[in-house]
Structure formats: structure tokens, C-alpha cells
mmCIF file of C-alpha atoms in Angstrom:
data_model
loop_
_atom_site.group_PDB
_atom_site.id
_atom_site.type_symbol
_atom_site.label_atom_id
_atom_site.label_comp_id
_atom_site.label_asym_id
_atom_site.label_seq_id
_atom_site.Cartn_x
_atom_site.Cartn_y
_atom_site.Cartn_z
ATOM 1 C CA UNK F 104 0.247 0.263 0.471
ATOM 2 C CA UNK F 105 1.556 3.215 -0.991
ATOM 3 C CA UNK F 106 1.376 5.856 1.561
ATOM 4 C CA UNK F 107 0.207 9.405 0.288
ATOM 5 C CA UNK F 108 2.686 12.329 1.262
ATOM 6 C CA UNK F 109 1.974 15.917 1.942
ATOM 7 C CA UNK F 110 2.898 18.587 -0.679
ATOM 8 C CA UNK F 111 5.485 19.175 2.454
ATOM 9 C CA UNK F 112 6.849 16.088 2.972
ATOM 10 C CA UNK F 113 7.637 16.158 -0.861
ATOM 11 C CA UNK F 114 9.295 19.338 -0.865
ATOM 12 C CA UNK F 115 11.412 18.077 1.860
ATOM 13 C CA UNK F 116 12.155 15.051 0.152
ATOM 14 C CA UNK F 117 13.054 16.435 -3.132
ATOM 15 C CA UNK F 118 15.208 19.256 -1.166
ATOM 16 C CA UNK F 119 17.297 16.040 0.864
ATOM 17 C CA UNK F 120 17.883 14.530 -2.723
ATOM 18 C CA UNK F 121 19.177 17.371 -4.336
ATOM 19 C CA UNK F 122 21.895 17.950 -1.267
ATOM 20 C CA UNK F 123 22.938 14.551 -1.314
ATOM 21 C CA UNK F 124 23.685 15.193 -5.216
ATOM 22 C CA UNK F 125 25.451 18.416 -4.555
ATOM 23 C CA UNK F 126 27.507 16.768 -1.460
ATOM 24 C CA UNK F 127 28.653 13.581 -3.296
ATOM 25 C CA UNK F 128 26.284 12.362 -1.493
ATOM 26 C CA UNK F 129 25.001 10.199 -4.263
ATOM 27 C CA UNK F 130 26.588 8.944 -7.692
ATOM 28 C CA UNK F 131 26.067 10.824 -10.849
ATOM 29 C CA UNK F 132 23.685 8.706 -13.529
ATOM 30 C CA UNK F 133 26.433 7.448 -15.744
ATOM 31 C CA UNK F 134 29.964 7.577 -15.659
ATOM 32 C CA UNK F 135 30.017 9.566 -18.957
ATOM 33 C CA UNK F 136 28.599 12.373 -16.591
ATOM 34 C CA UNK F 137 32.015 11.898 -14.173
ATOM 35 C CA UNK F 138 34.160 12.081 -16.927
ATOM 36 C CA UNK F 139 32.727 15.294 -17.944
ATOM 37 C CA UNK F 140 33.407 16.564 -14.705
ATOM 38 C CA UNK F 141 36.594 15.545 -14.066
ATOM 39 C CA UNK F 142 37.630 15.393 -17.883
ATOM 40 C CA UNK F 143 41.209 15.017 -18.778
ATOM 41 C CA UNK F 144 42.153 12.062 -16.003
ATOM 42 C CA UNK F 145 45.015 11.213 -17.457
ATOM 43 C CA UNK F 146 48.043 11.965 -20.638
ATOM 44 C CA UNK F 147 45.757 12.504 -24.081
ATOM 45 C CA UNK F 148 47.117 10.966 -27.231
ATOM 46 C CA UNK F 149 46.895 12.605 -29.942
ATOM 47 C CA UNK F 150 47.090 10.767 -33.207
ATOM 48 C CA UNK F 151 48.809 12.049 -35.818
ATOM 49 C CA UNK F 152 48.479 9.092 -39.173
ATOM 50 C CA UNK F 153 51.414 10.223 -41.006
ATOM 51 C CA UNK F 154 55.282 9.569 -40.743
ATOM 52 C CA UNK F 155 57.329 11.260 -38.043
ATOM 53 C CA UNK F 156 59.220 14.287 -39.613
ATOM 54 C CA UNK F 157 57.142 15.551 -42.462
ATOM 55 C CA UNK F 158 55.056 19.133 -42.043
ATOM 56 C CA UNK F 159 51.856 17.013 -40.318
ATOM 57 C CA UNK F 160 54.003 15.687 -38.019
ATOM 58 C CA UNK F 161 55.617 18.930 -37.288
ATOM 59 C CA UNK F 162 52.423 20.677 -36.785
ATOM 60 C CA UNK F 163 50.892 18.203 -34.732
ATOM 61 C CA UNK F 164 53.927 18.607 -32.419
ATOM 62 C CA UNK F 165 53.954 22.008 -32.337
ATOM 63 C CA UNK F 166 50.099 22.447 -31.339
ATOM 64 C CA UNK F 167 50.143 19.603 -29.256
ATOM 65 C CA UNK F 168 52.915 21.240 -26.536
ATOM 66 C CA UNK F 169 50.447 24.394 -26.100
ATOM 67 C CA UNK F 170 47.462 22.368 -25.839
ATOM 68 C CA UNK F 171 48.728 20.703 -23.086
ATOM 69 C CA UNK F 172 48.996 23.089 -20.858
ATOM 70 C CA UNK F 173 46.039 24.440 -21.416
ATOM 71 C CA UNK F 174 43.987 21.222 -21.037
ATOM 72 C CA UNK F 175 46.284 20.515 -17.816
ATOM 73 C CA UNK F 176 47.560 17.145 -19.067
ATOM 74 C CA UNK F 177 49.949 16.131 -20.865
ATOM 75 C CA UNK F 178 49.272 15.479 -25.060
ATOM 76 C CA UNK F 179 51.401 12.274 -26.074
ATOM 77 C CA UNK F 180 51.910 12.418 -30.165
ATOM 78 C CA UNK F 181 51.829 8.706 -31.463
ATOM 79 C CA UNK F 182 52.372 8.557 -35.108
ATOM 80 C CA UNK F 183 50.132 5.910 -37.094
ATOM 81 C CA UNK F 184 51.230 6.113 -40.702
ATOM 82 C CA UNK F 185 49.751 4.035 -43.842
ATOM 83 C CA UNK F 186 47.131 3.954 -45.837
ATOM 84 C CA UNK F 187 46.867 7.629 -46.483
ATOM 85 C CA UNK F 188 45.469 8.754 -42.889
ATOM 86 C CA UNK F 189 42.744 6.158 -42.969
ATOM 87 C CA UNK F 190 44.893 3.516 -40.325
ATOM 88 C CA UNK F 191 45.251 6.423 -37.884
ATOM 89 C CA UNK F 192 41.768 7.191 -38.122
ATOM 90 C CA UNK F 193 39.680 4.280 -37.975
ATOM 91 C CA UNK F 194 42.012 3.302 -34.622
ATOM 92 C CA UNK F 195 40.555 6.421 -32.879
ATOM 93 C CA UNK F 196 37.234 5.713 -33.937
ATOM 94 C CA UNK F 197 37.350 2.663 -32.303
ATOM 95 C CA UNK F 198 38.915 4.526 -29.201
ATOM 96 C CA UNK F 199 36.962 4.503 -25.150
ATOM 97 C CA UNK F 200 38.956 5.317 -22.842
ATOM 98 C CA UNK F 201 37.881 9.137 -23.336
ATOM 99 C CA UNK F 202 41.680 10.515 -24.024
ATOM 100 C CA UNK F 203 42.436 9.658 -27.530
ATOM 101 C CA UNK F 204 42.090 12.221 -30.378
ATOM 102 C CA UNK F 205 43.302 12.372 -33.999
ATOM 103 C CA UNK F 206 45.474 15.329 -35.948
ATOM 104 C CA UNK F 207 43.594 14.184 -39.181
ATOM 105 C CA UNK F 208 43.610 15.904 -42.512
ATOM 106 C CA UNK F 209 41.419 16.029 -46.102
ATOM 107 C CA UNK F 210 42.525 12.490 -47.163
ATOM 108 C CA UNK F 211 41.506 10.877 -44.481
ATOM 109 C CA UNK F 212 37.667 12.502 -43.592
ATOM 110 C CA UNK F 213 36.399 13.328 -47.651
ATOM 111 C CA UNK F 214 38.288 12.236 -50.260
ATOM 112 C CA UNK F 215 39.923 8.272 -49.669
ATOM 113 C CA UNK F 216 35.918 7.997 -48.349
ATOM 114 C CA UNK F 217 34.714 9.620 -51.320
ATOM 115 C CA UNK F 218 36.818 7.086 -53.659
ATOM 116 C CA UNK F 219 37.254 3.646 -52.204
ATOM 117 C CA UNK F 220 34.894 0.753 -49.985
ATOM 118 C CA UNK F 221 37.821 -0.478 -47.904
ATOM 119 C CA UNK F 222 37.535 1.951 -45.092
ATOM 120 C CA UNK F 223 36.960 0.398 -41.841
ATOM 121 C CA UNK F 224 35.095 3.361 -40.573
ATOM 122 C CA UNK F 225 32.890 6.374 -41.287
ATOM 123 C CA UNK F 226 33.698 9.555 -40.612
ATOM 124 C CA UNK F 227 29.865 11.075 -40.327
ATOM 125 C CA UNK F 228 28.841 8.057 -38.029
ATOM 126 C CA UNK F 229 32.255 7.204 -36.149
ATOM 127 C CA UNK F 230 34.262 10.239 -35.547
ATOM 128 C CA UNK F 231 33.072 13.877 -34.447
ATOM 129 C CA UNK F 232 34.121 16.999 -35.360
ATOM 130 C CA UNK F 233 36.025 19.324 -32.346
ATOM 131 C CA UNK F 234 38.199 21.773 -34.253
ATOM 132 C CA UNK F 235 39.548 23.137 -37.746
ATOM 133 C CA UNK F 236 43.408 23.828 -37.227
ATOM 134 C CA UNK F 237 45.077 24.483 -40.157
ATOM 135 C CA UNK F 238 44.687 25.061 -43.807
ATOM 136 C CA UNK F 239 47.722 24.578 -46.100
ATOM 137 C CA UNK F 240 47.345 26.128 -49.651
ATOM 138 C CA UNK F 241 49.347 24.439 -52.283
ATOM 139 C CA UNK F 242 51.492 26.132 -55.095
ATOM 140 C CA UNK F 243 51.668 25.120 -58.445
ATOM 141 C CA UNK F 244 55.402 24.586 -59.066
ATOM 142 C CA UNK F 245 58.020 23.410 -62.064
ATOM 143 C CA UNK F 246 61.755 22.825 -62.177
ATOM 144 C CA UNK F 247 64.041 25.811 -61.922
ATOM 145 C CA UNK F 248 65.664 25.723 -65.313
ATOM 146 C CA UNK F 249 61.863 25.101 -66.940
ATOM 147 C CA UNK F 250 60.855 27.016 -69.810
ATOM 148 C CA UNK F 251 57.350 27.850 -67.942
ATOM 149 C CA UNK F 252 57.656 31.178 -66.036
ATOM 150 C CA UNK F 253 54.803 31.225 -65.158
ATOM 151 C CA UNK F 254 51.169 29.867 -64.605
ATOM 152 C CA UNK F 255 49.554 31.073 -68.184
ATOM 153 C CA UNK F 256 52.163 29.847 -69.991
ATOM 154 C CA UNK F 257 52.411 26.311 -68.515
ATOM 155 C CA UNK F 258 48.359 26.199 -69.504
ATOM 156 C CA UNK F 259 49.586 27.258 -73.014
ATOM 157 C CA UNK F 260 51.503 24.860 -73.795
ATOM 158 C CA UNK F 261 48.837 22.332 -72.581
ATOM 159 C CA UNK F 262 46.341 23.504 -74.387
ATOM 160 C CA UNK F 263 48.401 23.728 -77.729
ATOM 161 C CA UNK F 264 49.588 19.986 -77.073
ATOM 162 C CA UNK F 265 47.212 18.151 -75.076
ATOM 163 C CA UNK F 266 48.725 15.124 -72.953
ATOM 164 C CA UNK F 267 52.242 15.916 -73.416
ATOM 165 C CA UNK F 268 52.701 17.620 -70.426
ATOM 166 C CA UNK F 269 52.502 15.638 -66.702
ATOM 167 C CA UNK F 270 52.026 16.525 -63.657
ATOM 168 C CA UNK F 271 53.770 14.922 -60.322
ATOM 169 C CA UNK F 272 51.701 13.239 -56.631
ATOM 170 C CA UNK F 273 52.428 12.070 -53.847
ATOM 171 C CA UNK F 274 50.042 8.998 -54.847
ATOM 172 C CA UNK F 275 46.266 8.535 -56.270
ATOM 173 C CA UNK F 276 43.719 9.769 -54.548
ATOM 174 C CA UNK F 277 45.934 12.710 -52.478
ATOM 175 C CA UNK F 278 45.475 16.357 -52.282
ATOM 176 C CA UNK F 279 48.318 16.415 -54.561
ATOM 177 C CA UNK F 280 45.829 14.963 -57.573
ATOM 178 C CA UNK F 281 43.288 16.714 -56.682
ATOM 179 C CA UNK F 282 44.690 19.988 -56.315
ATOM 180 C CA UNK F 283 45.801 19.162 -59.902
ATOM 181 C CA UNK F 284 42.898 17.921 -61.392
ATOM 182 C CA UNK F 285 41.037 20.542 -60.445
ATOM 183 C CA UNK F 286 43.581 23.176 -62.280
ATOM 184 C CA UNK F 287 42.920 20.438 -65.312
ATOM 185 C CA UNK F 288 40.107 21.316 -65.547
ATOM 186 C CA UNK F 289 39.143 24.609 -64.738
ATOM 187 C CA UNK F 290 41.694 25.726 -67.055
ATOM 188 C CA UNK F 291 40.214 22.892 -69.818
ATOM 189 C CA UNK F 292 43.857 21.568 -70.368
ATOM 190 C CA UNK F 293 45.091 17.796 -70.629
ATOM 191 C CA UNK F 294 48.064 16.863 -68.527
ATOM 192 C CA UNK F 295 49.409 13.351 -67.946
ATOM 193 C CA UNK F 296 49.110 12.180 -63.837
ATOM 194 C CA UNK F 297 52.337 10.684 -62.722
ATOM 195 C CA UNK F 298 51.831 8.892 -59.192
ATOM 196 C CA UNK F 299 54.677 8.681 -56.890
ATOM 197 C CA UNK F 300 54.658 7.022 -53.621
ATOM 198 C CA UNK F 301 55.013 10.108 -51.324
ATOM 199 C CA UNK F 302 55.711 13.889 -51.687
ATOM 200 C CA UNK F 303 59.303 13.372 -51.151
ATOM 201 C CA UNK F 304 60.045 11.591 -54.405
ATOM 202 C CA UNK F 305 57.319 13.403 -56.649
ATOM 203 C CA UNK F 306 59.318 17.029 -55.579
ATOM 204 C CA UNK F 307 62.424 15.210 -56.706
ATOM 205 C CA UNK F 308 61.737 14.501 -59.695
ATOM 206 C CA UNK F 309 60.213 17.667 -60.277
ATOM 207 C CA UNK F 310 63.296 19.234 -59.670
ATOM 208 C CA UNK F 311 65.664 17.339 -61.509
ATOM 209 C CA UNK F 312 62.427 17.915 -65.043
ATOM 210 C CA UNK F 313 61.745 14.262 -65.217
ATOM 211 C CA UNK F 314 58.250 15.681 -64.657
ATOM 212 C CA UNK F 315 56.533 19.042 -65.747
ATOM 213 C CA UNK F 316 54.859 20.190 -62.718
ATOM 214 C CA UNK F 317 53.303 19.622 -59.681
ATOM 215 C CA UNK F 318 50.069 21.243 -57.320
ATOM 216 C CA UNK F 319 52.639 21.010 -53.897
ATOM 217 C CA UNK F 320 51.388 21.761 -50.560
ATOM 218 C CA UNK F 321 53.332 24.717 -49.561
ATOM 219 C CA UNK F 322 55.179 23.679 -46.799
ATOM 220 C CA UNK F 323 56.475 20.483 -48.756
ATOM 221 C CA UNK F 324 58.175 22.923 -51.121
ATOM 222 C CA UNK F 325 59.427 26.366 -49.657
ATOM 223 C CA UNK F 326 62.429 25.277 -48.632
ATOM 224 C CA UNK F 327 63.029 24.072 -52.335
ATOM 225 C CA UNK F 328 61.762 27.730 -53.909
ATOM 226 C CA UNK F 329 63.657 29.936 -51.753
ATOM 227 C CA UNK F 330 67.148 27.716 -52.700
ATOM 228 C CA UNK F 331 66.283 28.052 -56.516
ATOM 229 C CA UNK F 332 65.727 24.888 -57.415
ATOM 230 C CA UNK F 333 61.994 25.406 -57.664
ATOM 231 C CA UNK F 334 59.772 27.883 -59.837
ATOM 232 C CA UNK F 335 56.468 28.552 -58.145
ATOM 233 C CA UNK F 336 54.286 29.823 -60.718
ATOM 234 C CA UNK F 337 51.113 30.304 -58.349
ATOM 235 C CA UNK F 338 49.768 30.102 -54.870
ATOM 236 C CA UNK F 339 46.387 27.818 -54.952
ATOM 237 C CA UNK F 340 44.480 30.032 -52.221
ATOM 238 C CA UNK F 341 42.260 33.457 -52.511
ATOM 239 C CA UNK F 342 45.342 35.730 -51.143
ATOM 240 C CA UNK F 343 49.110 35.343 -51.223
ATOM 241 C CA UNK F 344 50.750 33.787 -48.351
ATOM 242 C CA UNK F 345 53.719 34.843 -46.102
ATOM 243 C CA UNK F 346 56.427 32.820 -46.987
ATOM 244 C CA UNK F 347 55.645 33.349 -50.892
ATOM 245 C CA UNK F 348 54.496 37.379 -51.152
ATOM 246 C CA UNK F 349 55.551 37.131 -54.537
ATOM 247 C CA UNK F 350 53.901 34.518 -56.372
ATOM 248 C CA UNK F 351 50.283 35.453 -57.929
ATOM 249 C CA UNK F 352 47.448 33.133 -56.321
ATOM 250 C CA UNK F 353 44.989 31.066 -59.223
ATOM 251 C CA UNK F 354 42.432 33.844 -58.248
ATOM 252 C CA UNK F 355 44.855 36.314 -59.807
ATOM 253 C CA UNK F 356 45.754 34.780 -62.908
ATOM 254 C CA UNK F 357 41.656 33.952 -63.625
ATOM 255 C CA UNK F 358 41.053 31.124 -62.253
ATOM 256 C CA UNK F 359 39.099 31.897 -58.959
ATOM 257 C CA UNK F 360 37.920 28.290 -58.378
ATOM 258 C CA UNK F 361 41.137 26.342 -58.087
ATOM 259 C CA UNK F 362 41.480 26.574 -54.521
ATOM 260 C CA UNK F 363 42.781 23.961 -53.116
ATOM 261 C CA UNK F 364 45.429 22.450 -50.347
ATOM 262 C CA UNK F 365 45.322 20.577 -46.992
ATOM 263 C CA UNK F 366 43.601 21.251 -44.511
ATOM 264 C CA UNK F 367 44.006 19.728 -40.435
ATOM 265 C CA UNK F 368 41.594 19.489 -37.756
ATOM 266 C CA UNK F 369 41.149 17.487 -34.448
ATOM 267 C CA UNK F 370 38.844 15.300 -34.315
ATOM 268 C CA UNK F 371 37.756 12.536 -31.581
ATOM 269 C CA UNK F 372 35.239 9.038 -31.377
ATOM 270 C CA UNK F 373 31.680 9.816 -31.684
ATOM 271 C CA UNK F 374 30.656 8.891 -28.545
ATOM 272 C CA UNK F 375 33.468 11.436 -26.778
ATOM 273 C CA UNK F 376 31.179 13.217 -24.633
ATOM 274 C CA UNK F 377 29.978 16.765 -25.797
ATOM 275 C CA UNK F 378 31.285 18.596 -22.893
ATOM 276 C CA UNK F 379 34.981 17.329 -23.669
ATOM 277 C CA UNK F 380 34.538 17.943 -27.373
ATOM 278 C CA UNK F 381 34.165 21.725 -26.354
ATOM 279 C CA UNK F 382 36.838 21.647 -24.121
ATOM 280 C CA UNK F 383 39.349 20.742 -26.535
ATOM 281 C CA UNK F 384 37.875 22.550 -29.118
ATOM 282 C CA UNK F 385 38.553 26.053 -26.817
ATOM 283 C CA UNK F 386 41.583 25.095 -25.866
ATOM 284 C CA UNK F 387 43.009 24.742 -29.455
ATOM 285 C CA UNK F 388 41.559 28.131 -30.307
ATOM 286 C CA UNK F 389 43.468 30.000 -27.506
ATOM 287 C CA UNK F 390 46.483 28.321 -28.739
ATOM 288 C CA UNK F 391 45.917 29.198 -32.355
ATOM 289 C CA UNK F 392 45.780 32.923 -30.961
ATOM 290 C CA UNK F 393 48.987 32.491 -29.300
ATOM 291 C CA UNK F 394 51.497 35.049 -31.048
ATOM 292 C CA UNK F 395 54.736 32.479 -31.121
ATOM 293 C CA UNK F 396 51.959 29.889 -33.001
ATOM 294 C CA UNK F 397 50.552 32.219 -35.270
ATOM 295 C CA UNK F 398 54.366 32.734 -36.518
ATOM 296 C CA UNK F 399 55.180 29.537 -37.072
ATOM 297 C CA UNK F 400 52.386 28.022 -38.655
ATOM 298 C CA UNK F 401 52.499 31.476 -41.591
ATOM 299 C CA UNK F 402 56.052 30.151 -41.417
ATOM 300 C CA UNK F 403 55.241 26.670 -42.656
ATOM 301 C CA UNK F 404 53.545 28.591 -45.911
ATOM 302 C CA UNK F 405 49.852 28.043 -43.805
ATOM 303 C CA UNK F 406 47.641 29.170 -42.152
ATOM 304 C CA UNK F 407 45.847 28.661 -38.680
ATOM 305 C CA UNK F 408 41.872 28.577 -38.805
ATOM 306 C CA UNK F 409 40.414 27.909 -35.325
ATOM 307 C CA UNK F 410 36.018 28.469 -34.870
ATOM 308 C CA UNK F 411 33.775 25.655 -33.424
ATOM 309 C CA UNK F 412 32.544 22.214 -33.741
ATOM 310 C CA UNK F 413 29.919 23.030 -35.519
ATOM 311 C CA UNK F 414 31.786 25.084 -38.159
ATOM 312 C CA UNK F 415 34.009 22.029 -38.385
ATOM 313 C CA UNK F 416 31.533 19.685 -39.191
ATOM 314 C CA UNK F 417 30.099 21.680 -42.118
ATOM 315 C CA UNK F 418 33.653 22.438 -43.453
ATOM 316 C CA UNK F 419 33.959 18.776 -43.614
ATOM 317 C CA UNK F 420 30.949 18.010 -45.174
ATOM 318 C CA UNK F 421 31.299 21.073 -48.068
ATOM 319 C CA UNK F 422 35.141 19.821 -48.888
ATOM 320 C CA UNK F 423 32.854 16.170 -48.850
ATOM 321 C CA UNK F 424 30.703 17.469 -51.544
ATOM 322 C CA UNK F 425 33.699 19.063 -53.445
ATOM 323 C CA UNK F 426 36.577 16.745 -53.643
ATOM 324 C CA UNK F 427 34.187 13.551 -53.596
ATOM 325 C CA UNK F 428 32.465 14.973 -56.654
ATOM 326 C CA UNK F 429 35.557 15.709 -58.512
ATOM 327 C CA UNK F 430 37.415 12.482 -57.805
ATOM 328 C CA UNK F 431 34.547 10.414 -59.157
ATOM 329 C CA UNK F 432 34.882 12.900 -62.145
ATOM 330 C CA UNK F 433 38.411 12.007 -62.226
ATOM 331 C CA UNK F 434 38.357 9.015 -61.929
ATOM 332 C CA UNK F 435 40.247 9.259 -59.180
ATOM 333 C CA UNK F 436 41.518 5.421 -57.788
ATOM 334 C CA UNK F 437 43.616 4.554 -55.014
ATOM 335 C CA UNK F 438 46.843 2.788 -55.037
#
């Protein structure tokens, strides 16, 4: 039999329960809620799905060293290179410790999932956007001794003799291939693709004159341009970049739609609590606003970004549509 309670008694019981919860006398409803209150409880693993020593690794390590103090825990960088960044992304997608995040890029989040069915994670379902960190524009480069001294002269030659020029890329399905494919389609030219296994050998053959040109990430070629081993014809961005102020943009060259590059951002497993996502995002934005970080990133030929998790999610969706459509039109396939 249930004994009816007076309104006064019900108010008293409710007040007692509230007091117990506030004082810690009753547990929170779930472990997730407890994590949200105390996170981070241990060092944070930042998975970098690229080899040590490259531009992406350098950016990740520089940012993570400053992200740790903002979050009150050490951020440990772990390299998980392979399969265009998808091995590291898959590891984070399956992580359940609440302290594993990903420093990912264009390829693993939007390009590779659009051109292959052999990806064992779904970026939309298995990962959550935390924050956009860095955007790296690309540079159209030729050998320093190349006869092409401007983008217009290169494209004129390609139009005059279709399929006689060629371009190098870091491999099938990479941003270095898709950046060139976007340039070809916008300019209405036909240039033959020569894929390499990585940016370094591709750049070496452009320097040596074995391949005519490349649309390369700015950090990968800035030193070779400065040493007069490569000639920069245009940067694929709306504005000129700090490391190459003398190089015109594709917009200035009459190709405003040719905006390409590689961007990097932090992702987490889909089950990462919203409060944790927002905490990491706020810390990342503080780091990116620091003068020394701004100077370092711009010195790499890149731009610090920032913004909310929601803005990053929308950005990824728009990029997926853009590059997925282009990859299918160009018949891009993975190695």
C-alpha cells in the first residue's frame, strides 16, 4: 500500500536528494557524466596518421605541446602512418578511453572515403569534429630551369599540345593529385598524371625535370623555392601567402575556382562527450591565437584557423561534396 505524502513532505524529500547530489552523497547517473566533470583524468593521446618528421607531424607536435598546458594534461603524439591517414583515423574511431583524439587531414576525412569502399570507419558516423586547426594552400611548381615562367605560359603549352605535359603527385587520391585535377578542369587542359609513393620523390623528379609540374603543399616545397631549385607559378588560395608574397594566386591568374590545399583538424571518437569536445575546442582556439603559434604556422606557409566544432563539421561536409564529386569525375582511384 502506498502512503500518500503531503506537498510539504515531497518538497522536503526533493530538497534532501538535491543536497545529497550536490555534496557528493549520491553518484551521478553515469560514468560519462563523471568524465565530463573531471576530464582529462590522464594524458591525452593525439594520433597523427602520418610518418614522423613530415609537415603534418611538425604542426601536430608544435600545437600539442601548447595544447597540453591549456588542458592541464600532457598531450602525447603517437604516429600511426599508413593508407593515406586512414589507419590512424580507424584507431581513433574505435577508441573508448575518452582520452584519444586525432590530428587528421583532408584525405582521411573526405577524399579516401569518397573513392574507396575499403575504409573500415565512417567519418560521419564514427568520428566527431572538434576543431579546424590549420589550412595549407598549395603551390603550382616547376623546375627552376623549366621554360615555363608563369602559370599562363604553362597552361598555354598544355592547350597547344594536349597530354604532352605531365604532373607529379604524392599518390593516387591525394590532395596533390586532386589539386592538379581541379586546375586541369578549371583551365580546360589535359595533363598526364604521374603518381609517386609520397611527396618527397615526386618533388625530387620535378626538381630534376623528369616531370613537368606539381601542385604541392606549400610547406613541402617552400625551402626548394627559396633555394632556387623550384619555381613557383601560383598559389592555390584566395590571398597570397606570407612565405611566398611575390607569387600570384590562382585567382589573380584568372582561375578563382582553383582553391585547393590540405587542411588539418582535431577529431574525436563519436562517443566523446559534448562537454569534452567543447573543452578541447576552446583550448585549441586559445593556442591558435597565441602570437608564437600564429608565427610558426604562417612560417610553414600555412594559416591558423580555429572556430567551433559545428563550423568544422559543416566545413568537412562541404569539402566532402567538393572533392568527392571531383574525384569521381576524374576517375580517381586509390593505389
